[in-house]
Amino acid sequence: MKGDTFTDSIDNSHGPVAILGSGISGCAAQKLLVSRGKTCQLFDQRNRIFTQEDAKRSSYVVQSPGFEPNHEWIKTALSQGKEIFSEIDLGLSCSDHSEFVAITGTNGKTSLTSILGHVARRLNMPCEELGNIGRPLSEAVTNSTLKKKIVFHETSSFQAVSSRSLLPDAVLWINFAPDHIDYHGSELEYFFAKLKLANSCVSPHNVFIGTSVIKYARKFGVGLNVGFREIKPFTIQELPRNIASFHLSKPQLENLAFARSWFEHKGVGLERFFEALVDYNPHPHRLKKVKSVNGVNFWNDSKSTNELSTLAACNSFPKKVIWIGGGKSKGLQIDQFVLNLYPYIKSAFLLGETASELSKNLRNFEIESQVCQHLEDAVAQAFQSAHKNDNILFSPGFASFDMFLDYNERGNSFESLVFDLKNTIQISTNLPIYNLQASH
């Protein structure tokens, strides 16, 4: 990246750098800039507002991914003629990685990123998993851990839109479904954000796309580069018999096909790929059984933040589930969500700002539902309604930010409540605790 506009800005700029957002990305950007001798100022709505005077003083602006392109602070910076870069732009300008693989899609990004990293390490391919999976690129650059390594970067549509210098060596665009309408304004603009990332790849032949991407491209009348490679999900019959049950759900069959295709592209045979996959442990909060309490099975899928993910989780069970869901809306049509969801659920216990509207729509299909004030209430009421061998599925389908810091805190809270419930039952009754195994 040497010699590009952003590197010149870092090396030759005078005055403080304004960083919009003090979350994980913003703090990582600050640490990197400080390590290069720059003065930084963090701005957020709670602690410090970004003003016209701040914009005037700033040499340039680093934008955290949560800031919409039309945010007032972005307009303020532009009105003062300031260049705006993303945290990824900042990291790329200083990185010495060997290869950058961008993983994007509506669902499955974290799982695929972690699968790629696990298999690569087992095959002695130095790598790091960065981005939305939990560790920003800038943090790794600051810590000097990327030298000649492959970067598997979980890349959100927010990051794709805001980044100016991201030219991936490969792009894995797993799937597409409506999401983040509140940020992008429409399904089409959300699609274009993903497409921008694919089109920025150094070679179209290194872009791997899922069947749903092609479906939506046709729906929108958008042309895709003929060099892009379509990847179809594995079938269960194509997998080794000793494959872990986690990989047998529809989303994971798709993820495995993408991982397999990328490693095949690197010259790794099918047998070696599956050998390296054997001891893979799933990323937390992605459709995993927590416990059985009196024969009732509790499943944690807190990472589900949209309709497609929740539907995929529900479809993984042989019978209807008791659903715990709801959260912060992202601009999706709740009536359409419920229309697609109701055939999979027998009852629902609902949380967050979407709870009332979900309940109203579920009643149209005669699905019993309860609006709960807290996750603890939802877990307790769902358990009281359950019978032996029922599955209680916590797959929210919406963002967590109305009640929790993120999906990790949400998932950890759910698991703690389930363990507390089990302990309470054991202490207060003599009922046996069944420890049933997952049926798939």
Tab-separated table of C-alpha atoms in Angstrom, residues 96-407:
chain	number	residue	atom	x	y	z
A	96	ASP	CA	2.727	-6.713	5.972
A	97	HIS	CA	0.391	-9.702	5.511
A	98	SER	CA	0.893	-12.111	2.603
A	99	GLU	CA	-2.722	-12.515	1.484
A	100	PHE	CA	-6.067	-10.934	2.371
A	101	VAL	CA	-9.196	-13.104	2.145
A	102	ALA	CA	-12.481	-11.240	2.733
A	103	ILE	CA	-15.399	-13.327	4.002
A	104	THR	CA	-18.800	-11.712	3.646
A	105	GLY	CA	-22.483	-12.605	3.438
A	106	THR	CA	-25.670	-12.210	5.430
A	107	ASN	CA	-25.106	-15.328	7.537
A	108	GLY	CA	-22.296	-17.691	8.408
A	109	LYS	CA	-19.375	-15.265	8.150
A	110	THR	CA	-17.969	-15.951	11.610
A	111	SER	CA	-18.247	-19.722	11.296
A	112	LEU	CA	-16.616	-19.756	7.866
A	113	THR	CA	-13.819	-17.426	9.002
A	114	SER	CA	-13.040	-19.651	11.977
A	115	ILE	CA	-13.182	-22.830	9.845
A	116	LEU	CA	-10.718	-21.336	7.363
A	117	GLY	CA	-8.365	-20.331	10.150
A	118	HIS	CA	-8.542	-23.709	11.866
A	119	VAL	CA	-7.889	-25.733	8.716
A	120	ALA	CA	-5.098	-23.397	7.572
A	121	ARG	CA	-3.250	-23.738	10.878
A	122	ARG	CA	-3.613	-27.510	10.774
A	123	LEU	CA	-2.036	-27.395	7.300
A	124	ASN	CA	0.835	-25.203	8.560
A	125	MET	CA	-0.371	-22.120	6.693
A	126	PRO	CA	0.345	-19.097	8.962
A	127	CYS	CA	-2.819	-17.035	9.335
A	128	GLU	CA	-4.990	-14.872	11.560
A	129	GLU	CA	-8.766	-14.406	11.739
A	130	LEU	CA	-9.658	-10.738	12.002
A	131	GLY	CA	-12.518	-8.290	11.501
A	132	ASN	CA	-16.033	-8.830	12.792
A	133	ILE	CA	-14.985	-12.130	14.339
A	134	GLY	CA	-13.681	-10.010	17.209
A	135	ARG	CA	-10.238	-8.548	16.494
A	136	PRO	CA	-9.757	-5.545	14.204
A	137	LEU	CA	-7.063	-5.502	11.551
A	138	SER	CA	-5.487	-2.403	13.105
A	139	GLU	CA	-4.969	-4.189	16.416
A	140	ALA	CA	-3.058	-7.020	14.755
A	141	VAL	CA	-0.956	-4.517	12.819
A	142	THR	CA	-0.121	-2.626	16.015
A	143	ASN	CA	0.990	-5.873	17.651
A	144	SER	CA	3.120	-6.815	14.603
A	145	THR	CA	1.583	-10.290	14.287
A	146	LEU	CA	0.764	-10.348	10.555
A	147	LYS	CA	4.152	-10.638	8.854
A	148	LYS	CA	3.739	-12.930	5.816
A	149	LYS	CA	0.494	-14.363	7.179
A	150	ILE	CA	-2.843	-14.947	5.469
A	151	VAL	CA	-5.551	-12.679	6.845
A	152	PHE	CA	-9.021	-14.233	6.961
A	153	HIS	CA	-11.121	-11.115	7.460
A	154	GLU	CA	-14.805	-11.290	8.373
A	155	THR	CA	-15.966	-8.232	6.438
A	156	SER	CA	-19.343	-6.604	7.069
A	157	SER	CA	-21.308	-4.574	4.553
A	158	PHE	CA	-20.568	-1.524	6.730
A	159	GLN	CA	-16.838	-2.058	6.281
A	160	ALA	CA	-17.202	-2.759	2.569
A	161	VAL	CA	-19.023	0.544	2.038
A	162	SER	CA	-16.666	2.721	4.081
A	163	SER	CA	-13.309	1.270	2.967
A	164	ARG	CA	-11.455	2.976	0.115
A	165	SER	CA	-8.298	0.886	-0.279
A	166	LEU	CA	-9.546	-2.656	0.347
A	167	LEU	CA	-8.427	-4.838	-2.580
A	168	PRO	CA	-8.776	-8.431	-1.342
A	169	ASP	CA	-6.823	-11.295	-2.856
A	170	ALA	CA	-9.960	-13.419	-2.583
A	171	VAL	CA	-13.618	-12.803	-1.642
A	172	LEU	CA	-15.961	-15.464	-0.276
A	173	TRP	CA	-19.531	-14.086	-0.560
A	174	ILE	CA	-21.475	-16.880	1.091
A	175	ASN	CA	-25.090	-15.797	0.725
A	176	PHE	CA	-27.482	-12.879	0.593
A	177	ALA	CA	-30.806	-12.052	2.261
A	178	PRO	CA	-32.445	-8.759	3.321
A	179	ASP	CA	-30.691	-7.263	6.365
A	180	HIS	CA	-29.375	-3.948	7.730
A	181	ILE	CA	-32.052	-1.970	5.871
A	182	ASP	CA	-31.858	0.668	8.626
A	183	TYR	CA	-28.197	1.293	7.692
A	184	HIS	CA	-28.237	0.944	3.892
A	185	GLY	CA	-31.748	2.238	3.179
A	186	SER	CA	-32.852	-0.618	0.898
A	187	GLU	CA	-32.185	-4.246	-0.013
A	188	LEU	CA	-30.569	-3.080	-3.246
A	189	GLU	CA	-28.082	-0.771	-1.503
A	190	TYR	CA	-27.202	-3.584	0.905
A	191	PHE	CA	-26.559	-5.842	-2.107
A	192	PHE	CA	-24.405	-3.156	-3.754
A	193	ALA	CA	-22.289	-2.922	-0.577
A	194	LYS	CA	-21.453	-6.608	-0.866
A	195	LEU	CA	-20.968	-6.332	-4.619
A	196	LYS	CA	-18.511	-3.472	-4.143
A	197	LEU	CA	-16.332	-5.804	-2.090
A	198	ALA	CA	-16.536	-8.581	-4.703
A	199	ASN	CA	-15.731	-6.203	-7.552
A	200	SER	CA	-12.699	-4.866	-5.661
A	201	CYS	CA	-11.019	-8.291	-5.597
A	202	VAL	CA	-7.701	-8.407	-7.443
A	203	SER	CA	-9.122	-11.106	-9.749
A	204	PRO	CA	-12.760	-12.039	-10.461
A	205	HIS	CA	-11.658	-15.680	-10.598
A	206	ASN	CA	-10.860	-15.426	-6.889
A	207	VAL	CA	-14.432	-14.418	-6.020
A	208	PHE	CA	-16.583	-17.267	-4.701
A	209	ILE	CA	-20.359	-16.610	-4.515
A	210	GLY	CA	-23.327	-18.567	-3.184
A	211	THR	CA	-26.462	-19.531	-5.085
A	212	SER	CA	-28.588	-16.994	-3.186
A	213	VAL	CA	-26.271	-14.207	-4.385
A	214	ILE	CA	-27.039	-15.142	-7.990
A	215	LYS	CA	-30.761	-15.360	-7.189
A	216	TYR	CA	-30.849	-11.830	-5.775
A	217	ALA	CA	-28.679	-10.441	-8.583
A	218	ARG	CA	-31.330	-11.662	-11.013
A	219	LYS	CA	-34.105	-10.234	-8.853
A	220	PHE	CA	-32.426	-6.809	-8.842
A	221	GLY	CA	-31.388	-6.990	-12.506
A	222	VAL	CA	-27.735	-6.588	-11.512
A	223	GLY	CA	-25.016	-8.146	-13.631
A	224	LEU	CA	-22.263	-10.168	-11.978
A	225	ASN	CA	-18.768	-10.641	-13.366
A	226	VAL	CA	-18.705	-13.834	-15.437
A	227	GLY	CA	-15.445	-14.776	-13.727
A	228	PHE	CA	-17.098	-15.200	-10.312
A	229	ARG	CA	-17.303	-18.832	-9.157
A	230	GLU	CA	-20.660	-20.190	-7.975
A	231	ILE	CA	-20.365	-22.463	-4.918
A	232	LYS	CA	-23.162	-24.899	-4.129
A	233	PRO	CA	-23.594	-26.346	-0.613
A	234	PHE	CA	-22.388	-29.813	0.221
A	235	THR	CA	-24.985	-32.518	0.641
A	236	ILE	CA	-24.805	-34.675	3.751
A	237	GLN	CA	-24.009	-37.660	1.551
A	238	GLU	CA	-20.833	-35.934	0.331
A	239	LEU	CA	-19.388	-35.587	3.838
A	240	PRO	CA	-17.256	-38.128	5.708
A	241	ARG	CA	-19.148	-40.337	8.141
A	242	ASN	CA	-17.128	-39.083	11.104
A	243	ILE	CA	-18.038	-35.418	10.492
A	244	ALA	CA	-19.221	-33.573	13.629
A	245	SER	CA	-22.977	-32.981	13.890
A	246	PHE	CA	-22.393	-29.216	13.924
A	247	HIS	CA	-21.531	-29.339	10.213
A	248	LEU	CA	-24.779	-31.046	9.173
A	249	SER	CA	-27.080	-28.011	9.328
A	250	LYS	CA	-27.880	-26.211	6.089
A	251	PRO	CA	-25.800	-23.097	6.883
A	252	GLN	CA	-22.748	-25.180	7.757
A	253	LEU	CA	-23.059	-27.319	4.632
A	254	GLU	CA	-22.753	-24.050	2.724
A	255	ASN	CA	-19.800	-22.883	4.822
A	256	LEU	CA	-17.943	-26.162	4.322
A	257	ALA	CA	-18.397	-25.918	0.559
A	258	PHE	CA	-16.846	-22.441	0.543
A	259	ALA	CA	-13.954	-23.474	2.778
A	260	ARG	CA	-13.343	-26.563	0.685
A	261	SER	CA	-13.401	-24.497	-2.555
A	262	TRP	CA	-10.877	-21.963	-1.262
A	263	PHE	CA	-8.462	-24.652	-0.093
A	264	GLU	CA	-8.897	-26.513	-3.386
A	265	HIS	CA	-7.982	-23.219	-5.073
A	266	LYS	CA	-4.773	-23.315	-2.970
A	267	GLY	CA	-3.996	-26.884	-4.041
A	268	VAL	CA	-5.288	-28.734	-0.952
A	269	GLY	CA	-6.987	-32.065	-1.688
A	270	LEU	CA	-10.392	-33.068	-0.327
A	271	GLU	CA	-9.043	-35.751	2.011
A	272	ARG	CA	-6.456	-33.400	3.549
A	273	PHE	CA	-9.141	-30.753	4.012
A	274	PHE	CA	-11.456	-33.033	5.992
A	275	GLU	CA	-8.552	-34.447	8.023
A	276	ALA	CA	-7.629	-30.911	9.085
A	277	LEU	CA	-11.253	-30.169	9.995
A	278	VAL	CA	-11.658	-33.095	12.411
A	279	ASP	CA	-11.007	-31.299	15.735
A	280	TYR	CA	-12.686	-27.995	14.813
A	281	ASN	CA	-14.687	-26.410	17.648
A	282	PRO	CA	-17.615	-24.186	16.618
A	283	HIS	CA	-17.566	-20.488	17.387
A	284	PRO	CA	-19.626	-19.683	20.507
A	285	HIS	CA	-23.335	-18.863	20.278
A	286	ARG	CA	-23.985	-20.514	16.938
A	287	LEU	CA	-26.733	-23.180	17.267
A	288	LYS	CA	-25.247	-25.237	20.063
A	289	LYS	CA	-26.998	-27.338	22.671
A	290	VAL	CA	-26.580	-25.869	26.163
A	291	LYS	CA	-28.226	-28.431	28.454
A	292	SER	CA	-31.247	-30.668	28.945
A	293	VAL	CA	-33.332	-29.802	32.001
A	294	ASN	CA	-35.924	-32.444	32.932
A	295	GLY	CA	-35.792	-33.703	29.376
A	296	VAL	CA	-36.261	-30.254	27.807
A	297	ASN	CA	-33.434	-29.280	25.450
A	298	PHE	CA	-32.096	-25.705	25.453
A	299	TRP	CA	-30.261	-24.450	22.332
A	300	ASN	CA	-28.209	-21.260	22.110
A	301	ASP	CA	-28.119	-19.478	18.735
A	302	SER	CA	-27.583	-15.937	20.024
A	303	LYS	CA	-25.495	-15.039	16.983
A	304	SER	CA	-28.669	-15.137	14.899
A	305	THR	CA	-29.431	-11.487	14.142
A	306	ASN	CA	-31.634	-11.805	11.045
A	307	GLU	CA	-34.501	-13.782	9.550
A	308	LEU	CA	-32.479	-16.125	7.366
A	309	SER	CA	-30.315	-17.242	10.267
A	310	THR	CA	-33.291	-17.937	12.538
A	311	LEU	CA	-35.139	-19.840	9.807
A	312	ALA	CA	-32.049	-21.968	9.170
A	313	ALA	CA	-31.792	-22.770	12.884
A	314	CYS	CA	-35.485	-23.722	13.116
A	315	ASN	CA	-35.162	-25.892	10.038
A	316	SER	CA	-32.417	-27.901	11.753
A	317	PHE	CA	-34.960	-29.572	14.067
A	318	PRO	CA	-37.270	-32.460	13.110
A	319	LYS	CA	-40.269	-30.932	14.887
A	320	LYS	CA	-41.581	-27.511	15.886
A	321	VAL	CA	-39.611	-25.610	18.504
A	322	ILE	CA	-40.433	-23.296	21.374
A	323	TRP	CA	-38.883	-20.063	20.186
A	324	ILE	CA	-37.281	-17.313	22.265
A	325	GLY	CA	-36.617	-14.342	20.005
A	326	GLY	CA	-36.857	-10.643	19.306
A	327	GLY	CA	-34.567	-7.688	19.811
A	328	LYS	CA	-33.649	-4.450	18.082
A	329	SER	CA	-35.142	-3.947	14.640
A	330	LYS	CA	-32.878	-3.453	11.638
A	331	GLY	CA	-35.630	-2.178	9.352
A	332	LEU	CA	-36.913	-5.565	8.220
A	333	GLN	CA	-40.580	-6.364	7.579
A	334	ILE	CA	-41.728	-8.226	10.674
A	335	ASP	CA	-44.950	-9.459	9.051
A	336	GLN	CA	-42.903	-11.208	6.350
A	337	PHE	CA	-40.532	-12.620	8.972
A	338	VAL	CA	-43.452	-14.128	10.905
A	339	LEU	CA	-45.034	-15.468	7.718
A	340	ASN	CA	-41.861	-17.458	7.042
A	341	LEU	CA	-41.264	-18.387	10.688
A	342	TYR	CA	-44.596	-19.596	12.039
A	343	PRO	CA	-44.591	-23.088	10.419
A	344	TYR	CA	-41.493	-23.971	12.491
A	345	ILE	CA	-42.636	-22.915	15.981
A	346	LYS	CA	-45.251	-24.158	18.450
A	347	SER	CA	-45.047	-21.136	20.788
A	348	ALA	CA	-42.938	-18.012	21.275
A	349	PHE	CA	-41.512	-15.971	24.128
A	350	LEU	CA	-40.536	-12.546	22.899
A	351	LEU	CA	-38.069	-9.844	23.926
A	352	GLY	CA	-36.929	-6.336	23.048
A	353	GLU	CA	-38.357	-3.556	20.943
A	354	THR	CA	-39.812	-5.940	18.316
A	355	ALA	CA	-41.631	-8.163	20.840
A	356	SER	CA	-45.077	-6.567	20.648
A	357	GLU	CA	-45.185	-6.488	16.849
A	358	LEU	CA	-43.940	-10.074	16.652
A	359	SER	CA	-46.648	-11.168	19.083
A	360	LYS	CA	-49.364	-9.362	17.143
A	361	ASN	CA	-48.335	-11.023	13.883
A	362	LEU	CA	-47.960	-14.465	15.452
A	363	ARG	CA	-51.533	-14.276	16.763
A	364	ASN	CA	-52.697	-14.053	13.131
A	365	PHE	CA	-51.447	-17.637	12.754
A	366	GLU	CA	-52.798	-18.789	16.138
A	367	ILE	CA	-49.301	-19.175	17.599
A	368	GLU	CA	-49.286	-18.726	21.370
A	369	SER	CA	-46.841	-15.992	22.368
A	370	GLN	CA	-45.794	-14.057	25.435
A	371	VAL	CA	-44.062	-10.674	25.593
A	372	CYS	CA	-41.351	-10.862	28.275
A	373	GLN	CA	-39.574	-7.971	29.965
A	374	HIS	CA	-36.329	-9.830	30.555
A	375	LEU	CA	-34.494	-12.838	29.139
A	376	GLU	CA	-34.798	-14.505	32.557
A	377	ASP	CA	-38.598	-14.327	32.273
A	378	ALA	CA	-38.527	-15.761	28.763
A	379	VAL	CA	-36.363	-18.728	29.790
A	380	ALA	CA	-38.530	-19.504	32.827
A	381	GLN	CA	-41.851	-19.203	30.984
A	382	ALA	CA	-40.622	-21.208	28.006
A	383	PHE	CA	-39.501	-23.997	30.349
A	384	GLN	CA	-42.832	-24.002	32.188
A	385	SER	CA	-44.673	-24.437	28.891
A	386	ALA	CA	-42.439	-27.261	27.626
A	387	HIS	CA	-42.896	-31.025	27.635
A	388	LYS	CA	-40.253	-33.731	27.710
A	389	ASN	CA	-38.169	-33.825	24.488
A	390	ASP	CA	-39.239	-30.309	23.462
A	391	ASN	CA	-36.533	-28.028	22.071
A	392	ILE	CA	-36.339	-24.451	23.351
A	393	LEU	CA	-34.459	-22.448	20.732
A	394	PHE	CA	-32.915	-19.078	21.558
A	395	SER	CA	-32.373	-17.707	18.055
A	396	PRO	CA	-33.324	-14.020	18.353
A	397	GLY	CA	-33.419	-13.006	14.677
A	398	PHE	CA	-32.689	-9.377	15.590
A	399	ALA	CA	-29.809	-7.272	16.890
A	400	SER	CA	-28.966	-7.348	20.594
A	401	PHE	CA	-28.260	-3.684	21.221
A	402	ASP	CA	-31.603	-2.779	22.804
A	403	MET	CA	-30.880	-5.053	25.799
A	404	PHE	CA	-27.240	-6.245	25.586
A	405	LEU	CA	-23.806	-4.994	24.544
A	406	ASP	CA	-23.591	-7.604	21.775
A	407	TYR	CA	-24.635	-11.140	20.849
